[in-house]
PDB file of N, CA and C in Angstrom:
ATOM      1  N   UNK A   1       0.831  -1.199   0.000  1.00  0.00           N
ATOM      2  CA  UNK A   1       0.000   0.000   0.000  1.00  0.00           C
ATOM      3  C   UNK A   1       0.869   1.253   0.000  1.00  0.00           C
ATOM      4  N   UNK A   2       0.324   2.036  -0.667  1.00  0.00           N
ATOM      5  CA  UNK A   2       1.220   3.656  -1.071  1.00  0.00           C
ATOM      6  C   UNK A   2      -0.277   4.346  -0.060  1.00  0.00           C
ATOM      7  N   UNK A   3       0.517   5.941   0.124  1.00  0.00           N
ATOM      8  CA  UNK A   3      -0.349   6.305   0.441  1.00  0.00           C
ATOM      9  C   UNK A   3      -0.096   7.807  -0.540  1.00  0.00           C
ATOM     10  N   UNK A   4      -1.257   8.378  -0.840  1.00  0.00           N
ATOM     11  CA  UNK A   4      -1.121   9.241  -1.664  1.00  0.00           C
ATOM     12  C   UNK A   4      -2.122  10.411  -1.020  1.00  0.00           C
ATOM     13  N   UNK A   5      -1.953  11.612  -1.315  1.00  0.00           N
ATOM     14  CA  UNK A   5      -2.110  12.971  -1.417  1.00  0.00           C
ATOM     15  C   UNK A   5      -2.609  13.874  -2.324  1.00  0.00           C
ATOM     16  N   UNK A   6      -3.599  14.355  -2.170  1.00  0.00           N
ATOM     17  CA  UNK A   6      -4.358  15.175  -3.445  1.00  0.00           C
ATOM     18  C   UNK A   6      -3.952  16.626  -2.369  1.00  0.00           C
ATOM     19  N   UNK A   7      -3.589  17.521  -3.393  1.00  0.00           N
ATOM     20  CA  UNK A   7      -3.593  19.112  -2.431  1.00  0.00           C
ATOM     21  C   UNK A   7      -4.110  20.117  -3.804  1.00  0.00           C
ATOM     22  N   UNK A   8      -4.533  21.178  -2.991  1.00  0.00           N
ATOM     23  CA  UNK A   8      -5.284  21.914  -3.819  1.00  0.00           C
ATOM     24  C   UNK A   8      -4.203  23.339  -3.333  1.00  0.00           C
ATOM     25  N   UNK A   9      -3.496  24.121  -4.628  1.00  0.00           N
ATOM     26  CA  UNK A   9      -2.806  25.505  -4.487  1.00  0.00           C
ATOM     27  C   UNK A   9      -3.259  26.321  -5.388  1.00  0.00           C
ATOM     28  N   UNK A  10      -3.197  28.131  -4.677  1.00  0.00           N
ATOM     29  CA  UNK A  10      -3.336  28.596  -4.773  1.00  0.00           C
ATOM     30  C   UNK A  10      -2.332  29.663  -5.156  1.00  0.00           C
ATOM     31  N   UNK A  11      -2.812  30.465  -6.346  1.00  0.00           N
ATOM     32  CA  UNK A  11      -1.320  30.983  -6.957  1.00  0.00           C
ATOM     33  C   UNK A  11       0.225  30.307  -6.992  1.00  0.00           C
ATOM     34  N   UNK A  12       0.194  29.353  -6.738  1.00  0.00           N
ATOM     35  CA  UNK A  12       1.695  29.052  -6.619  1.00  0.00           C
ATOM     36  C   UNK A  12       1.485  27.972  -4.812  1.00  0.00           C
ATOM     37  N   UNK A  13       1.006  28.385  -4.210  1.00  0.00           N
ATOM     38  CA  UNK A  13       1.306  27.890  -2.945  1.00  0.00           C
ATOM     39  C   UNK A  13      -0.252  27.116  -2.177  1.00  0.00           C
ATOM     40  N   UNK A  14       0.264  26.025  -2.129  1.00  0.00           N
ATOM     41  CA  UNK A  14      -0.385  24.898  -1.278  1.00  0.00           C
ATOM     42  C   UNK A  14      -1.187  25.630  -0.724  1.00  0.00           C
ATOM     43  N   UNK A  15      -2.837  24.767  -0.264  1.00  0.00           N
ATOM     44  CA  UNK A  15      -3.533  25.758   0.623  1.00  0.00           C
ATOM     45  C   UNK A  15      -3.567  25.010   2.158  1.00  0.00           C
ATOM     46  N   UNK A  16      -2.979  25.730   3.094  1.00  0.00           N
ATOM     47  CA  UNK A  16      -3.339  24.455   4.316  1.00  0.00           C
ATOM     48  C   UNK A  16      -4.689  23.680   4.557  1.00  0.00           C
ATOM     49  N   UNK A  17      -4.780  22.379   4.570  1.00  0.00           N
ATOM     50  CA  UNK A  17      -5.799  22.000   4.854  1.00  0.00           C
ATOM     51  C   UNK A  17      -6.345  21.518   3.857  1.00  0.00           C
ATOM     52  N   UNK A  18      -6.099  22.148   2.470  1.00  0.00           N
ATOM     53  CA  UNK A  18      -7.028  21.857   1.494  1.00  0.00           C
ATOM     54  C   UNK A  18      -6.260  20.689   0.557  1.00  0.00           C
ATOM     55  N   UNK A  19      -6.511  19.163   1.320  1.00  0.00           N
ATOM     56  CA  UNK A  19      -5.953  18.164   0.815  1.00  0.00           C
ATOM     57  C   UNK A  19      -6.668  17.070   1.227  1.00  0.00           C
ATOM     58  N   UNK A  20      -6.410  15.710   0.512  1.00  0.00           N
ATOM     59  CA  UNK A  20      -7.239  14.388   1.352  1.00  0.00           C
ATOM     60  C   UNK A  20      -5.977  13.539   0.864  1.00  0.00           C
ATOM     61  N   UNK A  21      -5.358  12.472   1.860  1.00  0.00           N
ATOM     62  CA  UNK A  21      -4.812  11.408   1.891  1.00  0.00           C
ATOM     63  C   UNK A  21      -5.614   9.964   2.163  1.00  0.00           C
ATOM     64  N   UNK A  22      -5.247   9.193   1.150  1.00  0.00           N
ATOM     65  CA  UNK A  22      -5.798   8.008   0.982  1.00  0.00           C
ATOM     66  C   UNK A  22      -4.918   6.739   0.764  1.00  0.00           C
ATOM     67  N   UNK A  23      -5.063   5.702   1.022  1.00  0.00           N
ATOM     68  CA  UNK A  23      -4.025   4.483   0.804  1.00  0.00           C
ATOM     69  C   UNK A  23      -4.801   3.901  -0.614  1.00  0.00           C
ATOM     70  N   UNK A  24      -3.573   3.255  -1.457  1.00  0.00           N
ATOM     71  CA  UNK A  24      -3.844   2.466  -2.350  1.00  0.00           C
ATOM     72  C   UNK A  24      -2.986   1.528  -2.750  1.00  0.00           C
ATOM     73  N   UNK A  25      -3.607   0.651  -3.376  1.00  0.00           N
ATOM     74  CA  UNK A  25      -2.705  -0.425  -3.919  1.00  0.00           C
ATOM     75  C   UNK A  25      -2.172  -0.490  -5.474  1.00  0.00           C
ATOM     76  N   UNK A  26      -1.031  -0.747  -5.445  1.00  0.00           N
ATOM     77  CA  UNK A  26      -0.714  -0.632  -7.304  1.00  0.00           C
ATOM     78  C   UNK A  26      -1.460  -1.383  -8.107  1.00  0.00           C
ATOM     79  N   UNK A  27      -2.140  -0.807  -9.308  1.00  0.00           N
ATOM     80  CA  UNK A  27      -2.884  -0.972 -10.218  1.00  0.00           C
ATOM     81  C   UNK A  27      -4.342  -1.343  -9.975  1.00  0.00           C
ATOM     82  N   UNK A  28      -4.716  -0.618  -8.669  1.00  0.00           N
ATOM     83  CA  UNK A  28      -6.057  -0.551  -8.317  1.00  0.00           C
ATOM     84  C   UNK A  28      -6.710   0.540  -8.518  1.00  0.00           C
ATOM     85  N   UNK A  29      -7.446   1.481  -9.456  1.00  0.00           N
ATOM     86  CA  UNK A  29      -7.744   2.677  -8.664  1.00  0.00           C
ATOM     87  C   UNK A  29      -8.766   3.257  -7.893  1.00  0.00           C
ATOM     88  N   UNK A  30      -8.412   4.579  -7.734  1.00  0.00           N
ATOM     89  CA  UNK A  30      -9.084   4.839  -6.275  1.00  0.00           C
ATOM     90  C   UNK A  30      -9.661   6.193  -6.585  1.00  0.00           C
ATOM     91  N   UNK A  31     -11.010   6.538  -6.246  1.00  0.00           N
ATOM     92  CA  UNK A  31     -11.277   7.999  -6.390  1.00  0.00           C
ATOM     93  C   UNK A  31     -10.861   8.488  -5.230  1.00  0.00           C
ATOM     94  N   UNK A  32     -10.617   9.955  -5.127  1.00  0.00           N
ATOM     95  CA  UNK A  32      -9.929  11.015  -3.986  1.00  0.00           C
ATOM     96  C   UNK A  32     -10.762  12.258  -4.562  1.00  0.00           C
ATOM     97  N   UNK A  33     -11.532  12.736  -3.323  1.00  0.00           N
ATOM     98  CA  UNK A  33     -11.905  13.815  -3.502  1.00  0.00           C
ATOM     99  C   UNK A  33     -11.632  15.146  -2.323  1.00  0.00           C
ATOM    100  N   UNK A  34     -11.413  15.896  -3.113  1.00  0.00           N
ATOM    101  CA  UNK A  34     -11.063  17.061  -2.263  1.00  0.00           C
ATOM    102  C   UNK A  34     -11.556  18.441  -2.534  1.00  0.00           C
ATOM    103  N   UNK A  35     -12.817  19.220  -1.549  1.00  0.00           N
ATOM    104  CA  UNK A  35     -13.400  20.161  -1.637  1.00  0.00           C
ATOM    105  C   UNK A  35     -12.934  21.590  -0.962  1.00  0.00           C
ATOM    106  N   UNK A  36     -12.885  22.460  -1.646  1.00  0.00           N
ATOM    107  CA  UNK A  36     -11.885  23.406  -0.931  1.00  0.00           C
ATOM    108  C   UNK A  36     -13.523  25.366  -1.469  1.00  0.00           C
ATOM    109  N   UNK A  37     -13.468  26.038  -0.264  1.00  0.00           N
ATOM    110  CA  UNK A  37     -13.969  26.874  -0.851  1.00  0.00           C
ATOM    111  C   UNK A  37     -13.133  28.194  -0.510  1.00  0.00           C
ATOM    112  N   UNK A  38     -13.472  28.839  -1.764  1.00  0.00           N
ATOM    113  CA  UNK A  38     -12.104  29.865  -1.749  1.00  0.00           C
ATOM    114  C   UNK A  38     -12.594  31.379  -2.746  1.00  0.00           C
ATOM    115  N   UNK A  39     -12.347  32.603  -2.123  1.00  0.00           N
ATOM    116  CA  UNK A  39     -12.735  33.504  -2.969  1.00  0.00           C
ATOM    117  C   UNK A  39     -11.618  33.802  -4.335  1.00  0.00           C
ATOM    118  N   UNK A  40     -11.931  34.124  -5.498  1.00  0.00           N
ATOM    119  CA  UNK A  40     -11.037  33.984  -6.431  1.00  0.00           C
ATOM    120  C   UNK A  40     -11.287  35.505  -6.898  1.00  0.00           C
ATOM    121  N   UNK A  41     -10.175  35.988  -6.999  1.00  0.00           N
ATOM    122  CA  UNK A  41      -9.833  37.210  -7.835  1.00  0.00           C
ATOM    123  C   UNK A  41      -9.413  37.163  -9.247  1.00  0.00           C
ATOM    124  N   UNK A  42      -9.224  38.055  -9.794  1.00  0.00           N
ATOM    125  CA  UNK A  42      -8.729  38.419 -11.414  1.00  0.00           C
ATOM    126  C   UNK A  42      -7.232  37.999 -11.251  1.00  0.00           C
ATOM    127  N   UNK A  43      -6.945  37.327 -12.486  1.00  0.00           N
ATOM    128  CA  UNK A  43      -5.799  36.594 -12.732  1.00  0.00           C
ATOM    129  C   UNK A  43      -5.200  35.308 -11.329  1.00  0.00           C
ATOM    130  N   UNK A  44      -5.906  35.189 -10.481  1.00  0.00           N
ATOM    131  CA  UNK A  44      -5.640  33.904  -9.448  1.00  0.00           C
ATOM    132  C   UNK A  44      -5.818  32.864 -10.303  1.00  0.00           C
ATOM    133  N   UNK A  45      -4.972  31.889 -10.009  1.00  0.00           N
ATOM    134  CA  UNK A  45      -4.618  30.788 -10.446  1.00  0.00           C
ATOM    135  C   UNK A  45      -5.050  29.513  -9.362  1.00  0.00           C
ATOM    136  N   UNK A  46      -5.600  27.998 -10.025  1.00  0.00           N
ATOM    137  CA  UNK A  46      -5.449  27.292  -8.620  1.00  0.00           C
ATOM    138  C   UNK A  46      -5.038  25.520  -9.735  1.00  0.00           C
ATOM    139  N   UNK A  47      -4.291  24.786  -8.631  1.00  0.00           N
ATOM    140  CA  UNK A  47      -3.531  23.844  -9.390  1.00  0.00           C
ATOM    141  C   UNK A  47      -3.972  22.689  -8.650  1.00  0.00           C
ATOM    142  N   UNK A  48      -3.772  21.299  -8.935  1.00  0.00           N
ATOM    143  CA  UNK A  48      -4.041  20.401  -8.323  1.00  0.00           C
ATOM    144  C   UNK A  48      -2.445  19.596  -8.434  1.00  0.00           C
ATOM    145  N   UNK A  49      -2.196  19.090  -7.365  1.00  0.00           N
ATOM    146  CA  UNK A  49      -1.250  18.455  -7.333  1.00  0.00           C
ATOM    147  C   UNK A  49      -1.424  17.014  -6.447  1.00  0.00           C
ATOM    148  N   UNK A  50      -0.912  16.117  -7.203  1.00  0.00           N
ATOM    149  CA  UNK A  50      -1.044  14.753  -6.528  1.00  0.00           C
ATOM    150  C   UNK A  50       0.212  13.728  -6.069  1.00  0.00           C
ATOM    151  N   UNK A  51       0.258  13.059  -4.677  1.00  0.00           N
ATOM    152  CA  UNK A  51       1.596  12.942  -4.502  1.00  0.00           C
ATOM    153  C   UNK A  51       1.744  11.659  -4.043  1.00  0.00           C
ATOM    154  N   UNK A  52       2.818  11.010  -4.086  1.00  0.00           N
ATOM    155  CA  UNK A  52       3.100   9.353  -3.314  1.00  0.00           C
ATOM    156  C   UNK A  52       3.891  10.121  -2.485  1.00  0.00           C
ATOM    157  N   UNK A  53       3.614   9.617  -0.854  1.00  0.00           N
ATOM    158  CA  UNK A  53       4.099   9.693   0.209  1.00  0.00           C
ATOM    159  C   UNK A  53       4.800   8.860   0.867  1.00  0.00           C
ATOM    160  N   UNK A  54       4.203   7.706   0.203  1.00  0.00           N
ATOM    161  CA  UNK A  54       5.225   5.991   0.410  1.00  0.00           C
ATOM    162  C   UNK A  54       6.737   6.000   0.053  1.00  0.00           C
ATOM    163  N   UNK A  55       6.455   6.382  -1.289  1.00  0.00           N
ATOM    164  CA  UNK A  55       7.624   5.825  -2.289  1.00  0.00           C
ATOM    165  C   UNK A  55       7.859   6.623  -3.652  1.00  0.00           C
ATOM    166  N   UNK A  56       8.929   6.333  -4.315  1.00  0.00           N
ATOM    167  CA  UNK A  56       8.612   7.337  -5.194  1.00  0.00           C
ATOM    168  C   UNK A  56       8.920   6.530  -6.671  1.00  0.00           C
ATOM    169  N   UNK A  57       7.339   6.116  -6.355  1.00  0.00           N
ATOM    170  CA  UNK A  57       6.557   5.397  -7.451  1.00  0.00           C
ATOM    171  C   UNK A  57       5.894   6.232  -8.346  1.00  0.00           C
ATOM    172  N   UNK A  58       5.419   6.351  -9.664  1.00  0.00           N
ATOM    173  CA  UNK A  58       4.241   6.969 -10.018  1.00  0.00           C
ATOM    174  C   UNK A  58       3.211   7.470  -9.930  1.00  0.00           C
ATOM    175  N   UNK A  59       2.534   8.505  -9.809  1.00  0.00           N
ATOM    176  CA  UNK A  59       1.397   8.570  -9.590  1.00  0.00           C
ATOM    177  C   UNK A  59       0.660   8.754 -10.877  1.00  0.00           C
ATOM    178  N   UNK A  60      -0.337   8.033 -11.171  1.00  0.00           N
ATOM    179  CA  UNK A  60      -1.162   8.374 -12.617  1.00  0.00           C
ATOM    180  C   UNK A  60      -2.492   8.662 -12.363  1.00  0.00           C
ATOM    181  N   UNK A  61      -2.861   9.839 -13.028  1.00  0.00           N
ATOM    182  CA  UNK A  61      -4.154  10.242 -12.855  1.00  0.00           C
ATOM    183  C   UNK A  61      -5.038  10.471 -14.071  1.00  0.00           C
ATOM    184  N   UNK A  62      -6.130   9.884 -14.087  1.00  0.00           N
ATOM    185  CA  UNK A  62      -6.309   9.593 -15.735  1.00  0.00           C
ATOM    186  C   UNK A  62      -7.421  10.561 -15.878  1.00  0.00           C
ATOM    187  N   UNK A  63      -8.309  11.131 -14.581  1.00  0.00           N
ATOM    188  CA  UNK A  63      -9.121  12.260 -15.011  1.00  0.00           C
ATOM    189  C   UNK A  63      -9.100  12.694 -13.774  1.00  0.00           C
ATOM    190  N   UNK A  64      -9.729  14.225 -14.054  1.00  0.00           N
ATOM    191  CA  UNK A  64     -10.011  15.029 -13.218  1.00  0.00           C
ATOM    192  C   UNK A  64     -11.175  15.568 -13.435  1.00  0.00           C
ATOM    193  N   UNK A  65     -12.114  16.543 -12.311  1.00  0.00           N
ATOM    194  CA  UNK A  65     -13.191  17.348 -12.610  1.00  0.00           C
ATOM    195  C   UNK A  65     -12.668  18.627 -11.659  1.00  0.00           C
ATOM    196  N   UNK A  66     -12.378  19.650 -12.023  1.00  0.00           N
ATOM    197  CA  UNK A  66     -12.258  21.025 -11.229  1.00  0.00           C
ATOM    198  C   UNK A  66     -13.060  22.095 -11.310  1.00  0.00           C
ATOM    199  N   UNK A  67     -14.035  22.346 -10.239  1.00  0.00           N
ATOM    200  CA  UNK A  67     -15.401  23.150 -10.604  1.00  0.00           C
ATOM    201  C   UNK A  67     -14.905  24.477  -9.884  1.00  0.00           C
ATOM    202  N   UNK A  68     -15.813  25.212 -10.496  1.00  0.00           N
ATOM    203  CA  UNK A  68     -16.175  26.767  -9.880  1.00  0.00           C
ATOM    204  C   UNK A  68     -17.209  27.215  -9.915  1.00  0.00           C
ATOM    205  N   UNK A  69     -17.720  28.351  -8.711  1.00  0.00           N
ATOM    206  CA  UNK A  69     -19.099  28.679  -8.813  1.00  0.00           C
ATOM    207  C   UNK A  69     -18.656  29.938  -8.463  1.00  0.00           C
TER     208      UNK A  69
END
């Protein structure tokens, strides 16, 4: 088991808190969801980044959905 990391940043920099860690097994996959609410200004940027915390194995992510309201 790996354990992996979804984080959600803002302009450039990680948001505290705004992440979910989950365990998985290789070549199983796994949904991870992570809800973050945040006021957005003109030209703000926000990124998703996903991480192995185990090992430094792959991480593959074959879709995403990133909403705004």
């Amino acid at each position: 088991n790996q354990l992996i990391t979804a984080h959600i940043a803002k302009n450039g920099a990680v948001i505290p808190n705004a992440n979910l860690s989950t365990s998985v097994s290789a070549g199983t996959p796994r949904q991870v969801s992570v809800f973050w609410n945040s006021a957005a200004a003109t030209d703000d940027y926000y990124e998703i980044f996903v991480q192995n915390e185990s090992t430094t194995n792959n991480v593959i992510v074959t879709d995403i959905l990133f909403g705004t309201a």
